[in-house]
Amino acid sequence: MIGLISATAAGATARDRLAAAWPDRTRVYDGPVGDAVRAAFAECEQLVCFLATGAVVRLIAPLLGDKRTDPGVVCVDEGGRFAVSLVGGHGGGANELAVEVGELLVVQPVVTTATDAVGVPGLDTLGFPVEGDVAGVSRALLDGEPVALEAELAWPLPPLRVSGTGGSYVIRVTDRAVEPAEHEVVLRPPSLVVGVGASKGAPVDEVVGLIEGAVRDAGLSLKSLAELATVDAKSDEPGIVEAAQRLGVPLVTYSAEELAAVEVPNPSEAPLAAVGTPSVAEAAALALGGELLVPKRKSERADGRPAMATCAVVRRLARGRLAVVGLGPGARDLLTPRAKAELRRAAVLVGLDQYVDQIRDLLRPGTLVLESGLGAEEERARTAVAEARKGQAVALIGSGDAGVYAMASPALAEASDDIDVVGVPGVTAALAAAAILGAPLGHDHVSISLSDLHTPWEIIERRVRAAAEADIVVTFYNPRSRGRDWQLPKALAILAEHREPATPVGVVRNASRPDESSRLTTLAALDPATVDMMTVVTVGNTATRDIAGRMVTPRGYRWQAARAAQEVAE
C-alpha cells in the first residue's frame, strides 16, 4: 500500500489524482502532517509526500530503521515539477515509484541513487537474493574498476559492466552454499527445485526439516530454492502446503500420468499404489528437466516411527530469456512502460538499425547491440533466439506491436521450448492512425498487408474480397512502394464493387512521428500515387461517416437504419 500525505490545496489536488488513478494501491492520510507521516510509515510499504523534502526528512528521521525494511519515500514539490526519490530507492522501491509518479503527474522524476543515475543496475535490484560487499562492488562498477563475473550458472542478467575475469572485485552467480569473499557479491539465482512426497498428515516440521537437510547436506543454498513440486493428489496436503509457505516459494503440482512418464533412478511400488505414479519426489523435481543433485531421500523421525516425507533436489536448466518488444508507432510517449523495462533489462538487443536508433538512449551501458538493415528479418530472429539459448537476457524489437507484421512470428517460429519467451505489446500503426482520424475502427475491422513479398497476391486478393463482401472496415499496411504500385489500386477497385464512391477513407503517414500527416478523403477521390510505404490507409464500411472532419464508424447499425429512414422520408 502507498500512503499519500499532503498539506496544501495544490498538494491535495495532485494527491487526489494519484488516489483516483491507483485506487487499489493507495491510502490517503488526513489530519496533522506529522501524525499522518508517522501512521503511513508504520502501515505502508511506500509513501508519496506532497511536501518539501526538508520537512519530510525531519519527520521521517526518527522513524528510520533499516533500509531493507523501511518504506520507500517519494516527495513531490508544491509546484508539481519534481518527484524526488528520498529514501528506500532500491529496497523500498522509491526509485521506480518516482518514475511512475512522474509519468502519471507529468513531473520530472529525480533519482540520485548512484547506480540508477548512470544506468547501471543495482546489484540488490536484480530480483535475486544477494550477499556480500554490495556497496564495495557497486562502487567499483561505478568507478570503472575491473569487476569479474564468475557465473557458475548461465543465468540471464542485465548488462553489469563487468570485465570478464581478473580484478579485485567479483560478482559470483551460484546456488552453492559459499560465503562471499572480501570484495565479492554472491547472487543466488532461483535454480533449485525440490520434489516432495508425503503421507497423509505429515507434520510440516518434518517436511521442512527434510528439505533443509537435503539442501544443506548437498552444499546448496536455500536462497536459490525456486519452488516445491509434488503430485496433484497432494496439492492440499497441509504439511506440503505449509512447507512451501514457510520456505517462501510456490507449490507446483503435476498429474500422476505426467509424473509416471518421467524416468527416475528410484521408482517405488508404494507411491504407485497410493497415487498412481512410481515416483513423486524425484519425478516432480525432474518434470521439467534438470540435473538430479539429491536423489530421493526420506525424513528421519526421532521417535523411530516410519518416515512420512520424501524429497529430491534438482538443479533446473538455466534458460535464456527472449523479450519480443513492440516499440509503438514511433512517438516516445507511446512506448509502454513495460517495453521500457524490458529494454533496460536486456543484456543483448537485436533489431532493425532505424528502430535501434529510436531507443538507443534507453539502453543500459554495456548492452550488446546487434543491428541490421531492411530485409534481414529472419536473420534477426535467428540471432535473437541464438543469443537467448546462450543464457542471455535478449530483447528483439519491432515497430508497432511486435506480433503484427513484425518480429514475433519469425522469432517464435525459430524458438523452441528451451528458452523463455515474453511478448510485450505495443501500439500498432492501425491504432495510432485510427486515433488521428477519429474512430474508424468502432466496429468490426481487419488489417491487410498489400506486400506480396511474403504472401502471394492471389491470397491477398481473396482476403480483400472477403472483407469487401463482409462490409468490414479495412486498414491497409504496406500499401504502395516504388516497386509495387498496382496493388493498392486493385484493392480499392475490389472494395468499390461493394461500397459507395463517397465511402470515407483515412490516409495517415508517419503516425505519431514529427513529420506526421493525415487527411480524410473518399474511396472515389483517393489518388494511390499519394501513398507510400510509410502510410496507413483505412477504408470505412457502409456505416462509416465523415462527421465534422472525423472518420467515425458507429458501434451498432441502428444509426445507419435511422439515417436510411430519414433519407427515405426526405
XYZ file of C-alpha atoms in Angstrom:
570
model
C 0.000 0.000 0.000
C 1.178 3.545 -0.828
C 0.413 6.215 1.756
C -0.426 9.688 0.380
C 0.150 12.778 2.541
C -0.348 16.449 1.648
C -0.510 19.759 3.484
C -1.801 22.314 0.952
C -4.594 22.624 -1.599
C -2.170 22.189 -4.503
C -0.689 19.114 -2.887
C -4.133 17.687 -2.216
C -5.078 18.131 -5.876
C -2.055 16.148 -7.041
C -2.593 13.635 -4.238
C -6.182 13.051 -5.329
C -5.049 12.445 -8.913
C -2.812 9.634 -7.691
C -5.544 8.248 -5.471
C -8.013 8.216 -8.378
C -5.507 6.560 -10.726
C -4.416 3.927 -8.178
C -7.494 3.252 -6.016
C -6.326 -0.217 -5.005
C -2.715 0.804 -4.334
C -3.102 3.976 -2.283
C -4.486 5.256 1.000
C -4.941 8.946 1.812
C -3.808 10.076 5.265
C -5.531 13.204 6.517
C -5.052 15.208 9.697
C -1.884 16.808 11.081
C 1.015 16.130 8.744
C 3.318 14.734 11.437
C 0.724 12.241 12.626
C -0.120 11.279 9.027
C 3.529 10.602 8.126
C 4.111 8.512 11.248
C 0.970 6.443 10.657
C 1.730 5.898 6.961
C 5.362 4.998 7.701
C 4.193 2.270 10.084
C 1.391 0.923 7.883
C 2.515 1.259 4.247
C 5.235 -0.167 2.013
C 5.720 3.212 0.300
C 4.857 6.898 0.830
C 4.304 9.794 -1.523
C 4.525 13.080 0.377
C 3.377 16.286 -1.317
C 5.668 18.280 0.951
C 9.080 19.936 0.961
C 11.913 17.428 1.157
C 13.354 19.160 4.205
C 10.084 18.791 6.086
C 9.833 15.117 5.179
C 13.447 14.482 6.201
C 12.775 15.904 9.663
C 9.544 13.932 10.023
C 10.908 10.533 8.998
C 14.384 10.816 10.556
C 13.299 9.385 13.947
C 11.416 6.591 12.160
C 14.247 5.222 10.022
C 15.487 1.762 10.975
C 16.852 -0.462 8.210
C 17.000 0.335 4.501
C 15.990 -3.244 3.771
C 12.666 -2.878 5.590
C 11.880 0.856 5.705
C 9.234 2.042 3.233
C 10.334 3.909 0.140
C 9.537 7.628 0.291
C 8.926 9.962 -2.662
C 8.447 13.726 -2.355
C 6.515 15.835 -4.875
C 7.167 19.562 -4.656
C 4.469 22.216 -4.240
C 4.929 23.449 -7.788
C 4.334 19.996 -9.252
C 7.670 19.877 -11.063
C 9.600 17.004 -9.488
C 9.058 13.574 -7.915
C 12.117 13.006 -5.706
C 13.137 9.539 -4.558
C 14.120 10.427 -0.992
C 14.814 7.173 0.869
C 14.458 3.479 0.074
C 15.433 3.899 -3.551
C 16.173 0.217 -4.070
C 14.890 -1.724 -1.078
C 11.736 0.358 -0.734
C 11.145 0.772 -4.449
C 11.208 4.579 -4.269
C 13.193 4.954 -7.490
C 10.624 3.045 -9.531
C 7.792 4.788 -7.703
C 9.274 8.214 -8.526
C 9.284 7.257 -12.207
C 5.678 6.020 -12.017
C 4.537 9.178 -10.234
C 6.424 11.261 -12.769
C 4.663 9.595 -15.686
C 1.219 9.911 -14.099
C 1.520 13.502 -12.871
C 3.752 14.607 -15.778
C 6.552 15.693 -13.445
C 10.293 15.021 -13.618
C 11.441 12.027 -11.564
C 14.618 12.720 -9.595
C 16.713 9.657 -8.746
C 20.097 10.217 -7.106
C 20.995 6.592 -6.322
C 24.383 6.280 -7.977
C 23.735 3.130 -9.996
C 20.371 4.324 -11.289
C 21.717 7.756 -12.126
C 24.294 6.326 -14.556
C 22.199 3.424 -15.827
C 23.989 0.577 -14.039
C 21.555 -1.901 -12.469
C 21.790 -2.078 -8.702
C 23.033 -5.473 -7.568
C 20.264 -5.546 -4.981
C 17.556 -4.897 -7.600
C 18.085 -7.896 -9.884
C 15.355 -9.953 -8.251
C 17.812 -12.444 -6.709
C 18.921 -12.797 -3.096
C 22.272 -11.058 -2.792
C 25.033 -11.396 -0.205
C 28.412 -9.842 0.360
C 30.028 -6.495 -0.344
C 27.197 -4.921 -2.353
C 28.341 -1.364 -1.651
C 32.004 -2.046 -2.482
C 31.349 -3.929 -5.705
C 28.742 -1.385 -6.807
C 31.227 1.411 -6.197
C 33.825 -0.463 -8.266
C 31.339 -0.767 -11.136
C 30.625 2.956 -10.939
C 34.318 3.854 -10.816
C 35.154 1.662 -13.793
C 37.393 -0.650 -11.794
C 37.767 -4.240 -13.059
C 34.930 -6.408 -11.769
C 34.927 -10.099 -12.701
C 31.737 -12.054 -13.340
C 32.102 -15.670 -12.227
C 28.868 -17.341 -13.273
C 28.682 -20.960 -12.217
C 25.184 -20.890 -13.705
C 24.470 -19.166 -17.016
C 21.537 -17.147 -15.746
C 20.063 -14.239 -17.783
C 21.301 -10.968 -16.273
C 21.152 -7.335 -17.400
C 24.414 -5.706 -18.544
C 26.627 -5.245 -15.466
C 29.679 -3.541 -16.998
C 31.903 -6.395 -15.839
C 35.354 -7.048 -17.237
C 35.143 -10.811 -17.638
C 37.922 -12.254 -15.472
C 40.512 -10.792 -13.153
C 40.210 -7.792 -10.898
C 39.907 -7.297 -7.186
C 36.110 -7.333 -7.206
C 33.908 -10.287 -8.096
C 30.248 -10.953 -8.828
C 29.601 -14.657 -8.334
C 26.410 -16.336 -9.588
C 25.921 -19.611 -7.757
C 23.416 -21.749 -5.887
C 26.128 -23.334 -3.744
C 26.348 -22.546 -0.040
C 29.511 -20.454 -0.260
C 30.386 -17.475 1.880
C 31.235 -14.286 -0.037
C 34.927 -13.469 -0.024
C 36.273 -9.965 0.507
C 35.135 -7.577 -2.248
C 32.732 -10.211 -3.562
C 28.982 -10.276 -4.139
C 27.118 -13.565 -4.422
C 23.897 -13.650 -6.447
C 21.554 -16.562 -5.774
C 19.507 -17.418 -8.892
C 16.309 -19.475 -8.385
C 17.813 -22.657 -9.762
C 16.748 -25.373 -7.319
C 13.525 -27.376 -7.473
C 12.626 -29.706 -4.627
C 10.217 -32.537 -5.316
C 8.222 -33.577 -2.258
C 6.114 -36.568 -1.349
C 4.341 -37.015 1.952
C 1.986 -39.368 3.712
C -1.367 -38.018 4.803
C -0.956 -35.907 7.915
C 2.818 -35.484 7.603
C 3.860 -32.683 10.003
C 5.119 -29.515 8.370
C 8.191 -29.535 10.620
C 9.125 -32.973 9.284
C 8.720 -31.829 5.675
C 10.669 -28.598 6.168
C 13.391 -30.311 8.160
C 13.834 -32.898 5.416
C 14.117 -30.240 2.703
C 16.513 -28.045 4.657
C 18.726 -31.016 5.500
C 18.828 -32.296 1.930
C 19.765 -28.883 0.544
C 22.341 -28.228 3.276
C 23.986 -31.652 3.002
C 24.368 -31.173 -0.760
C 26.284 -27.951 -0.185
C 23.496 -25.837 -1.679
C 21.811 -22.637 -0.584
C 18.137 -22.457 0.343
C 18.179 -18.928 -1.058
C 18.265 -20.475 -4.555
C 15.137 -22.521 -3.923
C 12.670 -21.753 -6.730
C 9.706 -23.998 -5.957
C 8.389 -27.165 -4.368
C 6.799 -29.720 -6.675
C 4.517 -32.661 -5.984
C 1.675 -34.746 -7.407
C -1.829 -33.304 -7.833
C -3.194 -35.662 -5.212
C -1.024 -33.899 -2.616
C -1.839 -30.335 -3.692
C -3.805 -29.713 -0.484
C -1.710 -31.802 1.889
C -1.221 -29.389 4.836
C 2.375 -30.388 5.567
C 3.449 -29.715 1.972
C 1.367 -26.574 1.514
C 2.624 -25.058 4.757
C 6.213 -26.056 3.950
C 6.054 -24.061 0.711
C 4.645 -21.100 2.605
C 7.302 -21.322 5.295
C 10.081 -21.529 2.693
C 8.565 -18.662 0.706
C 8.253 -20.484 -2.642
C 5.333 -21.572 -4.837
C 3.985 -25.105 -4.841
C 3.732 -26.648 -8.327
C 1.775 -29.844 -8.954
C 1.646 -32.426 -11.760
C -0.809 -35.171 -12.593
C 0.071 -38.762 -11.760
C 0.150 -39.511 -15.500
C 2.707 -36.784 -16.107
C 4.938 -37.986 -13.290
C 4.645 -41.632 -14.327
C 6.167 -40.678 -17.692
C 9.302 -39.199 -16.063
C 12.283 -41.541 -15.926
C 13.708 -41.682 -12.384
C 16.517 -43.680 -10.735
C 14.482 -44.843 -7.735
C 10.906 -45.859 -8.601
C 8.794 -47.496 -5.920
C 5.632 -49.572 -5.669
C 4.295 -47.636 -2.672
C 3.523 -44.319 -4.427
C 2.281 -46.254 -7.478
C -0.339 -47.913 -5.316
C -1.151 -44.746 -3.392
C -1.341 -42.041 -6.060
C -0.790 -43.770 -9.414
C 2.878 -42.998 -10.153
C 6.024 -44.956 -9.208
C 7.745 -41.735 -8.159
C 6.570 -38.466 -6.616
C 9.608 -36.644 -5.213
C 12.119 -37.430 -7.965
C 9.605 -37.272 -10.801
C 8.127 -33.946 -9.646
C 11.586 -32.432 -9.296
C 12.605 -33.699 -12.754
C 9.303 -32.961 -14.507
C 10.758 -30.041 -16.452
C 14.231 -31.483 -16.797
C 17.431 -30.648 -14.993
C 20.248 -32.281 -13.043
C 19.353 -34.537 -10.121
C 21.587 -33.356 -7.268
C 19.916 -35.198 -4.380
C 18.145 -38.495 -5.163
C 15.044 -39.499 -3.228
C 15.633 -39.065 0.455
C 13.388 -39.968 3.360
C 12.809 -37.998 6.518
C 14.046 -39.288 9.847
C 11.843 -39.218 12.947
C 13.195 -39.003 16.466
C 10.614 -41.497 17.748
C 11.807 -44.161 15.307
C 8.455 -44.358 13.524
C 8.325 -44.697 9.707
C 9.189 -41.648 7.632
C 6.238 -39.608 6.418
C 8.022 -37.463 3.795
C 10.437 -37.835 0.892
C 12.233 -35.244 -1.204
C 14.635 -34.897 -4.113
C 16.599 -31.860 -5.288
C 17.142 -30.879 -8.922
C 19.097 -28.028 -10.440
C 16.895 -26.877 -13.264
C 18.460 -25.950 -16.555
C 19.363 -22.302 -16.909
C 17.078 -20.775 -19.500
C 17.723 -17.741 -21.596
C 15.040 -15.095 -21.896
C 13.750 -13.548 -25.108
C 11.503 -10.498 -24.845
C 9.805 -9.615 -28.132
C 9.147 -5.899 -27.704
C 6.786 -3.653 -29.639
C 8.078 -0.065 -29.748
C 4.833 1.519 -30.887
C 4.441 3.776 -33.926
C 7.418 5.989 -33.118
C 6.500 8.626 -30.541
C 8.349 8.138 -27.255
C 5.229 8.707 -25.178
C 3.551 5.787 -26.979
C 6.325 3.420 -25.880
C 4.829 1.461 -22.983
C 6.413 1.325 -19.521
C 6.682 -2.456 -19.874
C 8.624 -2.051 -23.102
C 10.997 0.414 -21.425
C 11.558 -2.018 -18.559
C 12.415 -4.842 -20.966
C 14.874 -2.632 -22.841
C 16.608 -1.830 -19.550
C 16.641 -5.492 -18.561
C 18.203 -6.781 -21.783
C 21.895 -7.613 -21.977
C 21.519 -8.110 -25.744
C 19.356 -6.036 -28.077
C 18.535 -7.219 -31.592
C 16.726 -5.017 -34.091
C 16.455 -3.074 -37.306
C 19.027 -0.268 -37.279
C 16.481 2.568 -37.585
C 14.441 1.157 -34.672
C 17.563 0.753 -32.546
C 18.304 4.444 -33.109
C 14.871 5.319 -31.685
C 15.556 3.755 -28.296
C 19.349 3.619 -28.004
C 19.299 6.185 -25.187
C 17.126 3.867 -23.061
C 19.644 1.025 -23.027
C 21.917 0.414 -20.088
C 25.651 0.928 -20.578
C 27.242 -2.273 -21.782
C 24.213 -3.593 -23.671
C 25.337 -5.598 -26.695
C 23.514 -4.183 -29.736
C 23.132 -6.397 -32.799
C 21.510 -4.354 -35.553
C 20.900 -4.960 -39.238
C 19.116 -3.353 -42.160
C 15.852 -3.869 -44.012
C 15.188 -7.323 -45.367
C 17.064 -9.222 -42.649
C 14.037 -10.116 -40.509
C 14.635 -13.855 -40.425
C 18.320 -13.346 -39.701
C 17.473 -11.085 -36.762
C 15.006 -13.655 -35.429
C 17.639 -16.420 -35.611
C 20.223 -14.189 -33.955
C 17.906 -13.263 -31.075
C 16.972 -16.887 -30.405
C 20.618 -17.992 -30.604
C 21.647 -15.350 -28.043
C 18.837 -16.412 -25.712
C 19.982 -20.024 -25.992
C 23.337 -18.894 -24.633
C 21.518 -17.971 -21.415
C 21.308 -14.254 -22.179
C 18.508 -11.783 -21.485
C 17.604 -10.667 -25.014
C 15.225 -8.046 -26.375
C 14.112 -8.338 -30.005
C 12.440 -5.107 -31.088
C 9.921 -4.233 -33.766
C 7.749 -1.254 -34.549
C 4.108 -1.051 -33.531
C 3.174 -4.317 -31.917
C 5.857 -6.935 -32.472
C 3.178 -9.526 -33.180
C 1.570 -7.544 -36.031
C 3.544 -7.720 -39.304
C 6.700 -7.640 -37.205
C 9.294 -9.790 -35.442
C 7.268 -12.004 -33.115
C 6.151 -14.575 -35.690
C 9.590 -15.277 -37.226
C 11.148 -15.374 -33.752
C 8.597 -17.796 -32.348
C 8.841 -19.935 -35.463
C 12.567 -20.206 -34.736
C 12.344 -20.680 -30.952
C 11.705 -23.953 -29.169
C 10.774 -24.640 -25.562
C 14.380 -24.375 -24.348
C 14.098 -20.598 -23.740
C 11.576 -18.366 -22.010
C 9.720 -16.028 -24.364
C 7.891 -12.896 -23.233
C 5.700 -10.795 -25.506
C 5.489 -7.067 -24.854
C 2.549 -5.419 -26.666
C 2.876 -2.125 -28.485
C 0.569 0.454 -30.058
C 0.048 -0.597 -33.676
C 0.179 1.663 -36.713
C -3.500 0.929 -37.336
C -4.447 2.098 -33.835
C -2.216 5.174 -33.995
C -3.702 6.137 -37.355
C -7.250 5.474 -36.145
C -6.773 7.786 -33.170
C -5.662 10.565 -35.537
C -8.565 10.023 -37.933
C -11.273 9.817 -35.272
C -12.951 6.460 -34.616
C -12.886 4.471 -37.853
C -12.427 1.140 -36.042
C -15.536 1.480 -33.873
C -16.976 -1.763 -35.251
C -15.517 -4.915 -36.820
C -12.306 -4.265 -38.714
C -9.427 -6.097 -40.364
C -5.807 -5.295 -41.221
C -4.380 -6.495 -44.538
C -0.829 -6.071 -45.802
C -0.631 -5.427 -49.529
C 3.006 -6.501 -49.696
C 3.325 -9.660 -51.788
C 6.950 -10.255 -50.811
C 5.913 -12.985 -48.354
C 2.319 -13.657 -49.406
C 1.158 -14.435 -52.975
C -1.111 -11.774 -54.428
C -3.830 -14.361 -55.069
C -4.196 -14.901 -51.317
C -4.105 -11.156 -50.576
C -6.788 -10.506 -53.201
C -9.009 -13.233 -51.758
C -8.744 -11.645 -48.317
C -9.524 -8.161 -49.644
C -12.548 -9.515 -51.490
C -13.788 -11.310 -48.360
C -13.504 -8.113 -46.312
C -15.306 -6.173 -49.028
C -18.165 -8.649 -49.196
C -18.434 -8.800 -45.382
C -18.652 -4.984 -45.118
C -15.692 -4.764 -42.738
C -13.545 -1.674 -42.237
C -10.120 -2.359 -43.763
C -6.729 -0.968 -42.774
C -4.072 -1.467 -45.427
C -0.466 -1.866 -44.304
C 2.416 -1.611 -46.822
C 0.019 -0.136 -49.382
C 2.440 1.046 -52.043
C 6.153 1.273 -52.815
C 8.208 2.245 -55.850
C 8.363 -1.368 -56.932
C 4.757 -2.212 -56.041
C 2.441 0.430 -57.448
C -0.522 -1.594 -58.733
C -1.687 -3.490 -55.621
C -3.419 -0.565 -53.899
C -5.468 0.478 -56.971
C -6.511 -3.150 -57.404
C -7.549 -3.477 -53.733
C -9.509 -0.199 -53.871
C -11.285 -1.370 -57.012
C -12.380 -4.561 -55.240
C -13.769 -2.532 -52.329
C -15.518 -0.177 -54.770
C -17.550 -3.114 -56.057
C -19.299 -3.237 -52.666
C -19.108 0.337 -51.317
C -20.268 3.743 -52.427
C -17.807 6.196 -54.020
C -18.348 8.536 -51.036
C -17.147 5.942 -48.510
C -14.715 7.727 -46.165
C -11.043 6.810 -46.465
C -8.399 7.930 -43.984
C -4.773 8.335 -45.025
C -2.118 8.746 -42.326
C 1.599 8.961 -42.953
C 4.207 8.520 -40.184
C 1.610 8.383 -37.423
C 2.857 9.924 -34.151
C 6.204 10.992 -35.630
C 7.401 14.589 -36.095
C 6.513 14.611 -39.806
C 3.063 13.092 -39.288
C 0.412 13.979 -41.857
C -3.176 12.883 -42.320
C -6.181 13.561 -44.497
C -9.722 12.339 -44.894
C -10.888 11.630 -48.432
C -13.255 9.212 -50.169
C -12.967 5.932 -51.985
C -13.523 7.656 -55.329
C -11.213 10.597 -54.658
C -8.177 8.804 -53.221
C -5.167 9.047 -55.513
C -2.965 5.947 -54.888
C 0.066 7.875 -56.161
C -0.019 9.980 -52.961
C 0.506 6.890 -50.791
C 3.820 5.233 -49.876
C 5.183 2.551 -47.527
C 5.093 4.893 -44.545
C 1.340 5.332 -44.968
C -1.612 3.528 -43.439
C -4.846 3.600 -45.447
C -8.141 2.939 -43.647
C -11.256 2.358 -45.755
C -14.600 2.627 -43.991
C -17.574 0.307 -44.343
C -21.100 1.243 -45.433
C -21.837 2.701 -41.990
C -18.704 4.863 -41.702
C -19.319 8.606 -41.832
C -17.384 11.868 -42.055
C -18.575 13.843 -39.044
C -17.028 17.275 -38.550
C -13.940 16.143 -40.431
C -13.525 12.981 -38.379
C -13.898 9.427 -39.619
C -16.435 7.577 -37.479
C -17.747 4.022 -37.677
C -20.701 3.526 -35.296
C -20.626 0.676 -32.809
C -24.051 -0.539 -33.985
C -26.259 -0.370 -37.057
C -29.193 1.499 -35.507
C -27.632 4.779 -36.594
C -27.391 3.535 -40.168
C -31.008 2.362 -40.102
C -32.168 5.718 -38.741
C -30.262 7.567 -41.473
C -31.795 5.332 -44.148
C -35.281 6.008 -42.800
C -34.586 9.734 -42.768
C -33.344 9.647 -46.361
C -36.497 7.778 -47.428
C -38.686 10.324 -45.657
C -36.890 13.162 -47.400
